[in-house]
XYZ file of C-alpha atoms in Angstrom:
667
model
C -14.162 132.776 68.860
C -16.139 130.316 70.939
C -19.621 131.402 72.009
C -19.676 133.404 75.218
C -23.358 132.828 75.978
C -24.862 129.417 76.738
C -26.829 127.734 73.967
C -30.575 127.421 73.847
C -31.257 123.881 75.017
C -32.038 121.844 71.956
C -34.119 119.461 74.034
C -36.480 122.416 74.580
C -37.061 121.170 78.138
C -36.162 124.560 79.576
C -36.715 127.144 76.842
C -38.107 129.778 79.194
C -35.184 129.502 81.572
C -32.774 129.886 78.697
C -34.513 133.021 77.482
C -34.635 134.563 80.938
C -31.007 133.777 81.775
C -28.901 134.438 78.684
C -25.896 135.157 80.906
C -26.375 132.111 83.134
C -23.430 130.257 84.623
C -21.820 127.384 82.772
C -23.982 124.364 81.993
C -23.419 120.718 82.764
C -23.796 117.393 80.976
C -23.285 114.390 83.239
C -24.146 110.729 83.672
C -26.753 109.967 86.322
C -25.858 106.368 87.101
C -28.512 106.020 89.787
C -31.273 106.483 87.222
C -29.545 105.263 84.023
C -29.770 108.596 82.233
C -27.979 111.764 81.224
C -28.589 115.092 82.931
C -28.303 118.312 80.947
C -28.174 121.297 83.284
C -29.663 119.049 85.939
C -32.665 117.966 83.844
C -33.184 114.442 82.438
C -31.971 114.342 78.846
C -31.292 111.987 76.029
C -29.927 112.861 72.632
C -31.208 111.855 69.234
C -28.239 112.685 67.071
C -27.009 112.305 63.516
C -23.542 112.088 61.975
C -22.254 114.309 59.229
C -18.688 115.236 58.323
C -17.747 118.842 57.629
C -14.837 117.579 55.541
C -17.225 115.863 53.096
C -19.470 118.897 52.548
C -18.485 122.231 50.938
C -18.367 124.938 53.592
C -21.040 127.066 51.933
C -23.474 124.149 52.356
C -22.827 123.449 56.054
C -25.687 125.652 57.274
C -28.161 124.028 54.871
C -27.315 120.491 56.001
C -27.369 121.386 59.700
C -30.702 123.198 59.408
C -32.264 120.146 57.775
C -30.928 117.919 60.546
C -32.436 120.159 63.209
C -35.756 120.270 61.359
C -35.702 116.464 61.273
C -36.044 116.400 65.056
C -32.404 115.906 66.037
C -31.057 117.725 69.071
C -27.384 116.893 68.493
C -24.845 116.092 65.806
C -21.802 113.876 65.905
C -18.689 114.368 63.804
C -15.057 113.376 63.501
C -11.925 115.516 63.242
C -9.539 113.998 60.644
C -5.983 114.647 61.766
C -4.568 114.331 58.230
C -6.964 117.031 56.982
C -5.544 119.577 59.423
C -1.831 118.681 59.700
C -0.699 117.966 56.126
C 2.966 118.109 57.147
C 4.480 117.705 60.605
C 3.978 120.952 62.488
C 2.020 122.596 59.640
C -1.619 123.204 60.599
C -4.594 124.231 58.500
C -7.889 125.364 60.019
C -8.858 127.665 57.158
C -11.724 127.551 54.665
C -13.345 124.132 54.487
C -11.005 123.017 57.290
C -12.342 125.589 59.766
C -14.040 123.207 62.156
C -14.703 126.100 64.550
C -16.803 127.792 61.889
C -18.647 124.481 61.667
C -19.199 124.537 65.431
C -20.618 128.046 65.072
C -23.011 126.843 62.387
C -24.121 124.035 64.695
C -24.747 126.621 67.413
C -26.943 128.641 65.055
C -28.840 125.469 64.163
C -29.446 124.850 67.895
C -27.601 121.529 67.875
C -25.393 120.077 70.576
C -22.177 118.352 69.502
C -20.694 114.932 70.209
C -17.076 115.230 69.068
C -14.847 112.391 67.877
C -11.312 113.772 67.437
C -9.471 110.465 67.141
C -6.519 110.390 66.677
C -7.842 107.502 64.547
C -11.361 107.959 63.183
C -11.917 105.324 60.447
C -14.868 107.113 58.728
C -13.901 105.434 55.427
C -11.387 108.296 55.208
C -7.835 107.919 53.922
C -5.755 106.032 56.531
C -8.580 106.452 59.024
C -7.611 110.088 59.503
C -3.995 109.386 60.451
C -1.473 111.447 58.458
C 0.398 109.573 55.741
C 3.587 111.311 56.820
C 3.668 109.028 59.858
C 4.726 106.269 57.451
C 7.896 108.133 56.558
C 9.103 106.224 59.579
C 8.606 102.720 58.127
C 9.014 101.053 61.532
C 6.286 103.030 63.290
C 3.535 101.069 65.047
C 0.279 102.945 64.578
C -2.299 103.152 67.361
C 0.011 101.764 70.014
C 2.238 103.117 72.770
C 5.146 103.211 70.327
C 7.023 106.364 71.475
C 7.271 107.686 67.917
C 3.510 107.421 67.411
C 2.704 108.881 70.836
C 5.030 111.827 70.230
C 3.169 112.700 67.021
C -0.233 112.253 68.707
C 0.760 114.388 71.683
C 2.037 117.148 69.422
C -1.219 117.187 67.441
C -3.554 117.120 70.418
C -1.600 119.864 72.181
C -2.607 122.031 69.222
C -6.165 120.783 68.674
C -7.575 120.232 72.163
C -6.785 123.699 73.584
C -8.687 125.116 70.586
C -11.586 122.817 71.455
C -11.592 123.705 75.172
C -13.646 126.943 74.910
C -16.323 125.033 72.985
C -17.026 122.563 75.793
C -20.574 122.782 77.103
C -19.587 123.728 80.644
C -17.554 126.599 79.142
C -20.576 127.951 77.264
C -19.996 125.997 74.069
C -21.989 123.204 72.452
C -19.732 120.123 72.859
C -21.332 117.822 75.428
C -19.045 114.793 75.094
C -15.823 113.687 73.412
C -14.773 110.252 72.206
C -11.302 108.906 72.966
C -9.833 107.009 69.967
C -12.389 105.102 67.852
C -13.478 101.469 67.927
C -10.127 100.471 69.353
C -11.437 97.008 70.153
C -11.447 96.267 66.417
C -7.708 96.913 66.188
C -5.233 94.075 66.525
C -2.983 95.718 69.125
C -5.216 95.873 72.239
C -2.595 98.132 73.830
C -4.246 99.410 77.006
C -1.212 101.525 77.865
C -1.951 103.451 74.681
C -5.594 103.972 75.666
C -4.592 105.046 79.180
C -2.096 107.503 77.690
C -4.811 109.045 75.503
C -7.291 109.264 78.378
C -4.695 111.029 80.508
C -3.824 113.418 77.690
C -7.492 114.327 77.113
C -8.010 114.928 80.825
C -4.881 117.035 81.123
C -5.868 119.268 78.195
C -9.672 119.340 78.608
C -10.174 119.023 82.363
C -12.391 116.780 84.451
C -15.844 118.158 83.611
C -16.221 116.980 80.034
C -17.733 113.517 79.515
C -15.228 111.250 77.744
C -16.459 108.041 76.130
C -15.479 105.116 73.927
C -17.374 103.418 71.087
C -17.033 99.842 69.908
C -18.998 97.147 68.205
C -20.153 94.308 70.467
C -17.108 92.216 69.593
C -14.727 95.090 70.430
C -15.890 96.113 73.896
C -13.216 94.089 75.699
C -10.224 95.915 74.195
C -11.997 99.173 73.398
C -13.401 100.099 76.809
C -11.397 101.659 79.625
C -12.251 102.431 83.228
C -12.931 106.136 83.618
C -14.306 106.499 80.082
C -18.021 105.990 79.506
C -18.602 102.894 77.368
C -20.984 103.033 74.397
C -21.704 100.545 71.643
C -22.540 100.671 67.942
C -24.743 98.428 65.821
C -27.176 98.658 62.960
C -30.759 97.511 62.558
C -31.387 93.796 62.630
C -32.724 92.118 59.534
C -36.495 92.021 59.521
C -36.306 88.282 58.870
C -34.211 87.695 61.992
C -34.517 88.398 65.681
C -33.710 91.963 66.629
C -30.121 92.325 67.872
C -30.781 95.314 70.136
C -31.594 93.424 73.359
C -28.580 91.131 73.057
C -26.183 93.974 72.281
C -27.374 96.247 75.072
C -27.178 93.298 77.497
C -23.532 92.859 76.508
C -22.939 96.582 76.988
C -24.261 96.296 80.547
C -21.387 93.953 81.384
C -19.014 96.867 80.782
C -21.243 99.757 81.851
C -23.670 98.361 84.497
C -25.271 101.730 85.258
C -25.958 104.817 83.204
C -27.831 105.546 79.977
C -27.798 103.091 77.112
C -26.046 104.643 74.096
C -25.759 103.477 70.506
C -23.109 105.803 69.079
C -23.422 104.500 65.516
C -26.839 103.264 64.480
C -26.401 102.534 60.789
C -28.971 104.094 58.483
C -27.147 102.717 55.428
C -23.687 101.488 54.515
C -20.623 102.362 52.484
C -19.927 101.405 48.869
C -16.886 99.679 47.372
C -15.867 99.900 43.735
C -17.060 96.762 41.974
C -19.959 95.944 44.297
C -23.564 97.041 44.355
C -24.766 100.228 46.013
C -25.569 99.470 49.660
C -28.989 100.219 51.097
C -30.911 99.625 54.294
C -34.699 99.465 54.175
C -36.822 102.140 55.827
C -38.837 99.636 57.922
C -35.668 98.040 59.326
C -34.121 101.412 60.229
C -37.250 102.908 61.776
C -38.194 99.784 63.737
C -34.777 99.587 65.368
C -34.788 103.296 66.117
C -38.241 103.117 67.652
C -37.258 100.229 69.912
C -34.184 102.049 71.197
C -36.058 105.279 71.813
C -38.743 103.411 73.761
C -35.971 102.194 76.065
C -34.912 105.780 76.671
C -31.562 105.135 74.961
C -29.538 107.902 73.384
C -28.922 107.240 69.709
C -26.649 108.668 67.049
C -27.571 107.783 63.473
C -24.558 107.095 61.250
C -24.783 108.618 58.714
C -27.565 111.202 58.700
C -25.912 112.962 55.782
C -22.958 111.278 54.103
C -21.511 113.733 51.599
C -18.656 113.101 49.175
C -15.053 111.842 49.197
C -13.745 114.691 47.072
C -10.181 114.584 45.768
C -8.115 111.648 46.996
C -9.625 111.354 50.495
C -11.485 108.041 50.260
C -10.280 105.186 52.417
C -10.220 101.451 51.776
C -10.821 98.148 53.518
C -8.990 94.855 53.270
C -11.373 91.936 53.745
C -9.800 89.174 51.735
C -9.044 91.738 49.033
C -8.179 95.397 48.826
C -11.500 97.263 48.667
C -11.228 100.969 47.778
C -14.260 103.063 48.697
C -16.204 105.065 46.144
C -16.165 108.830 45.713
C -19.810 109.050 46.725
C -20.453 108.730 50.442
C -24.213 108.927 49.993
C -24.511 105.983 52.442
C -28.238 105.610 51.687
C -28.568 108.208 54.456
C -31.752 110.146 55.365
C -30.291 113.246 53.706
C -28.888 112.362 50.282
C -25.413 113.167 49.000
C -26.805 116.300 47.350
C -28.512 117.406 50.568
C -32.080 116.391 49.756
C -34.566 114.943 52.268
C -35.430 111.338 51.442
C -38.411 109.142 52.368
C -36.158 107.610 55.026
C -35.783 111.024 56.647
C -39.531 111.591 56.886
C -40.027 108.108 58.338
C -37.330 108.746 60.961
C -38.801 112.161 61.746
C -42.159 110.535 62.323
C -40.638 108.026 64.769
C -38.795 110.747 66.688
C -41.942 112.824 67.066
C -44.151 109.965 68.276
C -41.978 107.901 70.604
C -42.017 109.295 74.145
C -39.062 108.847 76.427
C -39.110 108.092 80.136
C -37.038 108.892 83.158
C -37.476 107.421 86.645
C -40.316 105.256 85.314
C -42.385 108.326 84.418
C -43.313 108.756 80.771
C -42.456 112.253 79.682
C -43.068 114.407 76.650
C -42.425 113.434 73.065
C -39.274 114.675 71.376
C -40.303 118.049 70.052
C -39.972 118.552 66.308
C -39.326 122.161 65.228
C -42.291 123.822 63.571
C -42.306 124.243 59.822
C -41.718 121.996 56.838
C -38.381 120.687 55.688
C -36.986 122.496 52.643
C -37.816 120.713 49.372
C -35.085 119.077 47.271
C -32.779 121.594 45.660
C -33.344 122.223 41.948
C -31.069 120.211 39.699
C -29.582 120.972 36.303
C -29.134 118.995 33.072
C -26.558 119.988 30.477
C -24.899 118.408 27.480
C -23.741 116.226 25.979
C -20.426 118.072 25.801
C -17.487 116.907 23.675
C -14.078 116.978 25.342
C -10.900 117.867 23.507
C -7.636 115.976 23.815
C -5.003 117.975 25.704
C -2.316 115.307 25.457
C -1.045 112.231 27.211
C 0.266 112.524 30.741
C 3.880 111.833 29.740
C 3.888 114.938 27.549
C 3.350 117.094 30.652
C 5.970 115.413 32.821
C 8.186 118.495 33.169
C 5.198 120.504 34.426
C 3.835 117.717 36.593
C 7.190 117.254 38.326
C 9.109 120.522 37.884
C 11.727 119.593 40.484
C 12.778 116.608 38.390
C 12.942 112.911 39.241
C 14.360 111.120 42.256
C 16.934 108.448 41.386
C 17.219 105.121 43.141
C 18.514 101.643 42.331
C 15.284 100.120 43.639
C 11.861 101.791 43.482
C 10.849 103.821 46.531
C 7.393 104.141 48.076
C 5.194 107.231 47.968
C 5.920 107.783 51.644
C 9.697 107.645 51.163
C 9.546 110.522 48.664
C 6.866 112.483 50.612
C 4.082 111.958 48.080
C 0.986 111.480 50.230
C -1.779 111.206 47.621
C -2.508 110.808 43.963
C 0.028 109.504 41.452
C 3.729 108.823 40.977
C 5.531 107.801 37.778
C 8.286 105.180 37.916
C 10.642 105.060 34.929
C 13.485 102.793 33.896
C 15.069 101.661 30.596
C 15.384 98.157 29.193
C 18.971 96.941 29.395
C 18.530 94.356 26.636
C 16.117 93.705 23.795
C 12.980 91.740 24.656
C 11.802 90.405 21.305
C 9.226 87.878 22.517
C 6.288 88.772 24.783
C 7.693 88.442 28.287
C 5.773 88.571 31.546
C 6.014 91.790 33.548
C 5.077 91.380 37.199
C 5.688 92.604 40.726
C 6.249 89.946 43.412
C 4.620 89.741 46.846
C 1.549 91.721 45.811
C 3.862 94.715 45.537
C 1.588 96.996 43.479
C -0.160 99.438 45.822
C -2.605 100.053 44.376
C -2.925 100.229 40.582
C -0.217 100.425 37.912
C -0.610 101.717 34.325
C 2.260 100.362 32.234
C 3.708 102.011 29.088
C 6.643 101.159 26.823
C 8.006 104.088 24.789
C 4.775 105.939 25.557
C 2.467 103.160 24.324
C -0.030 101.875 26.889
C 0.404 98.148 27.591
C -2.097 97.410 30.355
C -2.786 97.441 34.082
C -1.513 95.646 37.172
C -3.663 95.821 40.272
C -3.299 95.033 43.952
C -4.690 91.620 44.912
C -5.588 90.900 41.273
C -3.782 88.330 39.136
C -3.299 89.799 35.683
C -0.925 88.595 33.007
C 0.901 91.449 31.336
C 3.479 90.662 28.632
C 5.895 93.226 27.188
C 8.339 93.537 24.314
C 10.865 96.268 23.651
C 14.250 97.112 22.261
C 17.293 97.721 24.404
C 17.042 101.270 25.757
C 13.248 101.340 25.461
C 11.602 103.540 28.086
C 9.441 101.642 30.580
C 6.998 103.848 32.499
C 4.789 102.644 35.347
C 2.225 105.159 36.612
C 1.179 104.192 40.140
C -2.172 105.300 41.552
C -2.798 105.493 45.291
C -6.452 104.367 45.551
C -6.817 105.260 49.242
C -5.159 103.920 52.367
C -6.738 101.298 54.580
C -9.086 102.930 57.030
C -10.626 100.249 59.236
C -9.832 97.427 61.598
C -6.673 95.398 62.068
C -4.830 96.921 59.154
C -1.075 97.332 59.041
C 0.662 100.389 57.688
C -0.542 100.787 54.108
C 2.440 101.943 52.069
C 1.810 103.028 48.474
C 3.669 102.644 45.195
C 5.957 99.831 44.048
C 6.731 97.980 47.250
C 8.936 95.474 45.420
C 11.123 95.893 42.313
C 9.251 94.745 39.163
C 10.470 91.719 37.248
C 10.528 91.315 33.457
C 10.827 87.618 32.744
C 13.623 86.621 35.118
C 15.274 90.046 35.273
C 14.804 92.274 38.327
C 14.505 95.828 37.019
C 16.683 98.426 38.705
C 17.898 102.015 38.178
C 14.586 103.810 38.622
C 13.593 107.430 38.178
C 10.618 108.458 40.298
C 8.461 111.467 39.456
C 6.080 112.552 42.247
C 3.285 114.171 40.233
C 1.542 117.394 41.258
C -1.456 116.997 38.965
C -3.716 119.324 40.926
C -1.204 122.130 40.542
C -1.058 121.568 36.785
C -4.829 121.620 36.426
C -5.207 124.794 38.471
C -2.299 126.820 37.090
C -1.322 125.620 33.647
C -4.259 124.242 31.725
C -5.194 124.879 29.017
C -1.839 124.144 27.422
C -1.688 123.870 23.655
C 0.484 121.031 22.419
C 1.276 120.393 18.802
C -1.694 118.587 17.301
C 0.660 116.271 15.465
C 1.852 114.894 18.791
C -1.607 113.598 19.628
C -2.228 109.899 18.960
C -5.159 109.106 16.707
C -6.694 106.662 19.188
C -5.251 107.630 22.545
C -5.063 105.115 25.354
C -3.346 105.115 28.703
C -3.147 108.150 31.009
C -4.429 111.090 28.958
C -5.817 114.559 29.702
C -9.064 115.811 28.169
C -10.877 119.070 28.793
C -13.502 121.497 27.597
C -15.164 124.726 28.633
C -18.878 125.386 28.862
C -21.158 128.236 29.941
C -24.264 128.082 32.121
C -26.840 130.620 31.072
C -28.774 131.676 34.134
C -28.318 130.359 37.646
C -26.173 127.346 38.369
C -27.719 124.371 40.132
C -26.623 121.117 41.655
C -25.964 118.473 39.041
C -24.393 115.044 38.498
C -21.545 114.407 36.063
C -22.125 111.321 33.903
C -19.217 109.822 31.939
C -20.690 107.198 29.600
C -18.059 104.966 28.013
C -15.130 106.367 29.986
C -13.112 103.849 31.981
C -11.381 105.210 35.071
C -9.818 108.454 36.119
C -9.972 111.736 38.003
C -12.108 114.847 37.359
C -11.558 118.534 38.075
C -14.175 121.289 37.663
C -12.841 124.847 37.719
C -9.683 123.507 39.350
C -11.548 121.667 42.133
C -10.755 117.962 42.414
C -14.196 116.373 42.201
C -12.903 112.859 42.819
C -12.418 109.506 41.118
C -14.667 107.928 38.533
C -14.602 104.249 37.616
C -17.407 103.919 35.120
C -16.257 100.508 33.948
C -16.382 98.960 37.398
C -19.192 100.833 39.166
C -21.457 100.939 41.052
C -21.141 104.731 41.006
C -21.748 106.152 37.527
C -22.169 109.852 38.326
C -20.221 112.360 40.406
C -22.047 114.938 42.514
C -21.277 118.508 41.416
C -22.370 121.036 44.074
C -23.827 124.243 42.715
C -21.147 126.512 44.305
C -18.460 124.924 42.112
C -20.034 126.258 38.924
C -19.864 129.753 37.451
C -23.335 131.017 36.415
C -24.657 133.523 33.863
C -22.543 132.713 30.863
C -19.131 132.532 32.516
C -16.961 129.731 31.184
C -16.564 126.635 33.341
C -13.588 124.350 32.791
C -13.723 120.585 33.206
C -10.580 118.445 33.035
C -10.411 114.653 32.960
C -7.397 112.434 33.483
C -8.522 109.200 31.821
C -6.171 106.445 32.909
C -7.022 103.632 30.502
C -9.344 103.930 27.510
C -11.317 106.814 26.042
C -14.707 106.225 24.373
C -14.941 106.678 20.611
C -17.052 109.763 21.284
C -15.343 111.530 24.208
C -18.467 113.115 25.628
C -19.868 113.837 29.085
C -23.273 114.898 30.350
C -24.666 116.578 33.437
C -27.775 114.857 34.774
C -30.451 115.986 37.219
C -30.262 112.800 39.285
C -27.487 110.444 40.433
C -26.742 106.944 39.211
C -25.165 105.121 42.152
C -26.174 101.497 41.589
C -24.905 100.218 38.263
C -22.060 97.736 38.579
C -20.647 96.732 35.209
C -18.232 94.025 34.044
C -19.129 91.367 36.580
C -15.772 89.623 36.160
C -14.231 92.451 38.165
C -16.503 92.021 41.182
C -14.510 90.852 44.160
C -15.248 87.410 45.540
C -16.030 88.026 49.172
C -17.242 86.037 52.110
C -20.909 86.371 52.929
C -20.428 88.692 55.882
C -19.233 91.605 53.738
C -21.301 91.339 50.581
C -23.642 94.178 49.691
C -27.286 93.212 49.518
C -30.544 95.034 50.019
C -29.943 94.546 53.753
C -26.141 94.625 53.959
C -23.755 93.261 56.523
C -24.558 93.388 60.189
C -21.146 94.782 61.024
C -20.157 97.565 63.317
C -17.012 99.487 62.799
C -17.358 102.677 60.840
């Protein structure tokens, strides 16, 4: 249920009025263009907000993260709604458990935080396919984020479910949502289809009414195609490099060309940046972040810090970029944010809190009070746990479990089909065919037109041969007798999530070629690995079937007790190569120890059973197992250790990670 009573004003400008009038009429949040400001219930107001994503934080930890944000001096939060998280199949909706965004809104109410909502339909957020459902691609001719009737029909259907549920939570209805974004950084998309934007604006108005403030957000280069008359225009940009002139004045001057009057708003002020596999961990310095924030607050601008708490890309939810190469995003979404991935205050948080408390804001040329910081200290970092090393036992190679991983049996096709064509949205699919003649000499195995999306693990008669990877030139040579079984395990590493990307289909997009022979007659096994881990393991196979030195896709597992209380911890996999991890059936995410930079996976305390109960950890190692198959749990993360430099992508200077990374908007 949405709140029936109005919220206490987080600006604390009118606390007495709020206490005296708990049953007051509906509130208002409007733009005062005459004085370049917002008005909240008629009083001058500006928000100092932070982004966090409920879908990257376990539900039981929502209240903790929100409380820390409020205690940091924020009066609002900003978050996305990922469409694909809530409509996994057309017409099938899930708002339960960790997907209960209305429970999240209630937690924000209890934390005395207003809400700036970004429901998409596209969100980017470094999330798989930018939040768009993969099932849209079952129509291979669909044009995403345009006025294509097929796309609009799906969008309309979704928003006719979501937006009526949001309506009671609007601020003027007694809820905490003060503004809603239409689309997301549309100016960075290649289409520039203003009919599409007008359609969305009309849909939002029809379902939400005229009182709610609707806005757009774009980087400076995207304002032309991203803004729309009738929607309030905001901009996003990060701190300028300390060695260069500050970019704030120039960017806000550009914003004024599109929004001549009203408050200045930076909807995404970057406190850090995302990480790609194979690059260094991104950071932004405290002085750069605080200086830019201070300058904006002195102007009276409203600011949302992206991210204030990043969280984790659990499971298969990470997105990817394509900037010269395919760049999958790491499991950690720590983002070098003020609140760390494990929910701890950082020195950056205290520096930001100090700026918020000391920079006054002004309205109508009159300097007013400082932003009030709630009384009391921030909670200290949560206690962390060390455990291990633990030795994992071999369960068996993936092929041995094929009947359980794909109980419905394979799909047959002359040419290989994509994940989308067989309704496999995430994870893995096995492609199998048989050699029609003997290949006695090593012969090149390849897929034309960059047709591996995204990573292929190749086996002949169950023996691992090597890897093919999207955008990477690798020579793989095979031999085999006529009738030999050729298996290609395809991994979906995350769909493109930002910018002018086309539809990102997964799997074998072209038929593989062995020498000069196009391989046909394929069996495709969509694998339900999560179901196997949750329901079937442990499964005892004959020990004699286990290879002495296993390689290729192989399952390992062990059980372990925790004596006493469980605590947050970080899983370290020294010597392991690449794979997926489950703890007590929960998909913790991907590891890629060999490539980095992320070397540990965050394990939230609620995932672990305390007081001697047995915890189960399962690994699917995709390539090579260390000679001692051990893991450890550490009391601190390792996020910046990129190994094997030959795998680092060669990128242009504008997207390389450095101590002060790219000055790009767009996330």
